[in-house]
Coordinates of C-alpha atoms and ligand atoms in Angstrom, one line a residue:
M1099 CA 0.0 0.0 0.0
E1100 CA 1.3 3.4 -0.9
I1101 CA 1.1 6.1 1.9
K1102 CA 0.0 9.2 0.2
S1103 CA -0.7 11.3 3.3
A1104 CA -0.3 11.0 7.0
E1105 CA -1.6 13.7 9.3
F1106 CA -1.5 14.2 13.0
I1107 CA -5.1 14.9 14.0
I1108 CA -5.4 15.1 17.8
S1109 CA -4.0 13.9 21.2
N1110 CA -6.2 13.3 24.2
T1111 CA -6.6 11.4 27.4
D1112 CA -10.3 10.5 27.1
V1113 CA -11.8 8.0 24.7
N1114 CA -14.9 10.1 24.6
K1115 CA -13.0 13.0 23.1
C1116 CA -11.4 10.9 20.3
P1117 CA -12.4 12.1 16.8
Q1118 CA -15.8 11.2 15.6
H1119 CA -15.8 9.3 12.3
D1120 CA -16.7 5.9 10.8
K1121 CA -13.2 5.0 9.6
A1122 CA -11.2 2.0 10.7
E1123 CA -8.5 2.5 13.4
Y1124 CA -5.4 0.4 14.0
A1125 CA -3.7 1.0 17.3
F1126 CA -0.3 0.1 18.7
I1127 CA 0.2 -1.0 22.3
G1128 CA 3.1 -2.6 24.2
R1129 CA 5.6 -1.9 26.9
S1130 CA 7.1 1.5 27.2
N1131 CA 10.0 1.9 24.8
V1132 CA 9.1 -1.2 22.7
G1133 CA 9.0 1.0 19.6
K1134 CA 5.3 1.9 19.0
S1135 CA 5.9 5.5 18.0
S1136 CA 8.9 4.6 15.9
L1137 CA 6.9 2.0 14.0
I1138 CA 4.2 4.5 13.2
N1139 CA 6.9 6.8 11.7
M1140 CA 8.5 3.8 9.8
L1141 CA 5.1 2.6 8.4
T1142 CA 4.1 6.1 7.3
G1143 CA 7.6 7.1 6.1
R1144 CA 7.3 10.3 8.1
K1145 CA 10.2 10.6 10.6
G1146 CA 8.8 13.1 13.1
L1147 CA 5.1 12.2 12.9
A1148 CA 4.9 10.4 16.2
M1149 CA 7.2 11.5 19.0
T1150 CA 9.8 9.0 20.0
S1151 CA 12.4 8.9 22.8
A1152 CA 15.2 6.8 24.1
T1153 CA 13.7 7.2 27.6
P1154 CA 10.6 5.1 28.3
G1155 CA 7.3 6.8 29.0
K1156 CA 7.4 9.3 26.1
T1157 CA 3.8 8.8 24.8
L1158 CA 1.2 9.7 27.5
L1159 CA -1.8 10.3 25.3
I1160 CA -4.0 8.7 22.7
N1161 CA -2.7 10.1 19.4
H1162 CA -4.7 9.9 16.2
F1163 CA -3.0 10.0 12.7
L1164 CA -5.2 10.0 9.6
I1165 CA -3.7 7.9 6.8
N1166 CA -4.5 8.5 3.1
K1167 CA -7.6 10.3 4.4
E1168 CA -9.2 6.8 4.7
W1169 CA -8.1 5.1 8.0
Y1170 CA -6.3 5.9 11.2
L1171 CA -3.2 4.8 13.0
V1172 CA -3.4 5.3 16.8
D1173 CA -0.3 5.6 19.1
L1174 CA -1.0 4.7 22.7
P1175 CA 1.0 5.1 25.9
G1176 CA 3.1 2.1 26.9
Y1177 CA 2.4 -0.1 29.8
G1178 CA 4.7 -1.5 32.5
Y1179 CA 7.2 1.4 33.0
A1180 CA 8.3 0.7 36.6
K1181 CA 9.6 4.2 37.3
R1182 CA 6.1 5.8 37.0
G1183 CA 4.3 6.8 40.1
K1184 CA 1.3 4.7 41.1
S1185 CA -1.3 7.3 40.2
Q1186 CA 0.2 8.1 36.8
Q1187 CA 0.4 4.4 36.1
E1188 CA -3.3 3.9 37.1
Q1189 CA -4.3 6.9 34.9
L1190 CA -2.5 5.5 31.9
T1191 CA -4.0 2.0 32.4
R1192 CA -7.4 3.6 32.5
I1193 CA -6.7 5.6 29.3
I1194 CA -5.4 2.5 27.5
N1195 CA -8.1 0.1 28.7
D1196 CA -11.0 2.6 28.0
Y1197 CA -9.7 3.1 24.4
I1198 CA -9.3 -0.6 23.8
L1199 CA -12.7 -1.6 25.3
E1200 CA -14.8 1.3 24.3
R1201 CA -13.7 2.4 20.9
P1202 CA -16.0 0.9 18.2
Q1203 CA -13.7 2.1 15.4
L1204 CA -10.8 0.0 16.8
T1205 CA -10.5 -2.6 14.0
S1206 CA -7.3 -4.3 15.1
L1207 CA -4.9 -3.7 17.9
F1208 CA -1.2 -4.5 17.4
V1209 CA 0.7 -5.7 20.5
L1210 CA 4.3 -4.9 20.1
I1211 CA 6.9 -7.3 21.6
D1212 CA 10.6 -6.6 21.9
S1213 CA 12.2 -9.4 19.9
R1214 CA 15.3 -9.2 22.1
H1215 CA 13.7 -10.7 25.2
E1216 CA 12.3 -14.0 26.2
P1217 CA 8.5 -14.0 26.9
Q1218 CA 7.7 -11.4 29.6
K1219 CA 4.9 -11.9 32.1
I1220 CA 3.5 -8.5 31.6
D1221 CA 3.0 -9.0 27.8
L1222 CA 1.5 -12.5 28.3
E1223 CA -0.9 -11.2 30.9
F1224 CA -1.9 -8.3 28.7
I1225 CA -2.6 -10.7 25.8
E1226 CA -4.6 -12.9 28.1
W1227 CA -6.7 -9.8 29.0
L1228 CA -7.3 -9.1 25.3
G1229 CA -8.5 -12.7 24.9
E1230 CA -10.9 -12.4 27.9
N1231 CA -12.3 -9.3 26.4
S1232 CA -12.5 -10.6 22.8
V1233 CA -10.3 -7.8 21.4
P1234 CA -9.0 -8.7 17.9
F1235 CA -5.2 -8.3 17.8
G1236 CA -2.0 -9.1 15.9
I1237 CA 1.5 -9.3 17.3
I1238 CA 4.4 -7.2 16.0
F1239 CA 7.9 -8.2 17.0
T1240 CA 10.1 -5.0 17.1
K1241 CA 13.8 -4.1 17.0
A1242 CA 14.8 -7.2 14.8
D1243 CA 17.9 -5.3 13.7
K1244 CA 19.3 -5.6 17.2
L1245 CA 19.9 -9.3 17.1
G1246 CA 21.2 -12.0 14.7
R1247 CA 18.9 -14.1 12.6
G1248 CA 19.3 -17.3 14.7
R1249 CA 18.6 -15.5 18.0
L1250 CA 15.6 -13.6 16.4
T1251 CA 14.0 -16.9 15.2
E1252 CA 14.6 -18.5 18.5
N1253 CA 13.0 -15.7 20.5
V1254 CA 10.0 -15.4 18.1
T1255 CA 9.4 -19.1 18.2
R1256 CA 9.6 -19.2 21.9
F1257 CA 7.1 -16.4 22.3
L1258 CA 4.7 -18.1 19.8
D1259 CA 5.1 -21.4 21.5
T1260 CA 4.2 -19.8 24.9
L1261 CA 1.1 -18.4 23.3
K1262 CA 0.2 -21.8 21.9
E1263 CA -0.1 -23.0 25.5
Q1264 CA -3.2 -20.7 25.9
W1265 CA -4.5 -20.2 22.4
E1266 CA -5.8 -22.7 19.9
E1267 CA -5.0 -20.5 17.0
L1268 CA -2.1 -18.1 16.8
P1269 CA -2.8 -14.4 16.0
P1270 CA -1.3 -12.9 12.9
H1271 CA 2.3 -11.9 13.6
F1272 CA 5.0 -9.7 12.0
I1273 CA 8.7 -9.2 12.5
T1274 CA 9.8 -5.6 12.1
S1275 CA 12.7 -3.2 12.5
S1276 CA 12.0 0.5 12.3
L1277 CA 15.6 1.1 11.7
D1278 CA 15.9 -0.8 8.5
R1279 CA 12.2 -0.9 7.6
L1280 CA 11.8 -4.6 7.9
G1281 CA 8.2 -5.8 7.8
R1282 CA 6.8 -2.6 6.5
D1283 CA 5.0 -4.1 3.5
D1284 CA 3.7 -7.1 5.5
V1285 CA 2.0 -4.8 8.1
L1286 CA 0.7 -2.4 5.5
D1287 CA -0.6 -5.2 3.3
Y1288 CA -2.4 -6.7 6.3
I1289 CA -4.1 -3.4 7.1
S1290 CA -5.0 -2.9 3.5
T1291 CA -6.6 -6.4 3.3
I1292 CA -8.7 -5.6 6.3
N1293 CA -9.7 -2.2 5.0
K1294 CA -10.8 -3.8 1.7
S1295 CA -12.8 -6.4 3.6
L1296 CA -14.7 -3.6 5.4
L1297 CA -15.8 -1.9 2.1
Ligands
GTP2455 P1 6.7 5.0 24.9 O1 6.0 6.0 24.1 O2 7.6 5.6 25.9 O3 5.8 4.0 25.4 O4 7.7 4.2 23.8 P2 7.5 3.7 22.4 O5 7.0 2.3 22.5 O6 6.7 4.6 21.6 O7 9.0 3.6 21.8 P3 9.7 4.6 20.8 O8 9.2 4.5 19.4 O9 9.7 6.0 21.4 O10 11.2 4.0 20.8 C1 12.0 3.8 22.0 C2 13.4 3.7 21.6 O11 13.7 2.5 20.9 C3 13.9 4.9 20.8 O12 15.2 5.2 21.2 C4 14.0 4.3 19.4 O13 14.9 4.9 18.5 C5 14.3 2.8 19.6 N1 13.7 2.0 18.6 C6 12.5 1.8 18.2 N2 12.3 0.9 17.3 C7 13.5 0.5 17.0 C8 14.1 -0.5 16.0 O14 13.3 -1.1 15.2 N3 15.4 -0.7 16.1 C9 16.2 -0.1 16.9 N4 17.5 -0.4 16.9 N5 15.8 0.9 17.8 C10 14.5 1.1 17.8
MG2456 MG1 5.6 6.2 22.1

């Protein structure tokens, strides 16, 4: 899919104030610093579109980006950043959960997983929560450039094997690097296929 336009629309903390429209939304969630905002910039080919930072906890709001005037990418705050105070963490959890559970336009959520690590409890619990709430999702492994092919395959396989213990069918999954644009076509084609199925 060609990205002809990508515009920042609005940031907010309240799902009820999100833009009113009947277009599909694809949102990115995952631990702080996993690479959600970087992936949005990579997919759209617009470097500074979503704000990124080497320090975890950069994105604190729900951010809507209108793509090709037809559908939205949504950047969400990360979960699981230990250095946050309890009340900020609770507020972010509420923002994230409300968006995921109460946004009818949310067509598919992408859960980002750092491909460098072995399966983390916080990610597995989050995915389990999505299952309990019947939220459609895919998995995007990030930062693939940071490790060799053997290790990458090993980590991805281990994560998927862990999911298989809970799930009969695996969700769609993608291996990406925002640094070298790995996986860009796969993710955009997947979104494009869903968009066409909604017409
Ligand atoms: P929060 O908004 O804090 O939740 O983080 P985020 O998930 O949006 O992460 P962000 O995109 O801000 O990236 C965090 C850090 O990881 C930045 O320093 C990025 O440059 C780096 N990063 C993101 N994706 C990649 C990648 O594919 N490869 C490499 N090498 N670094 C990446
Ligand atoms: Mg971010």
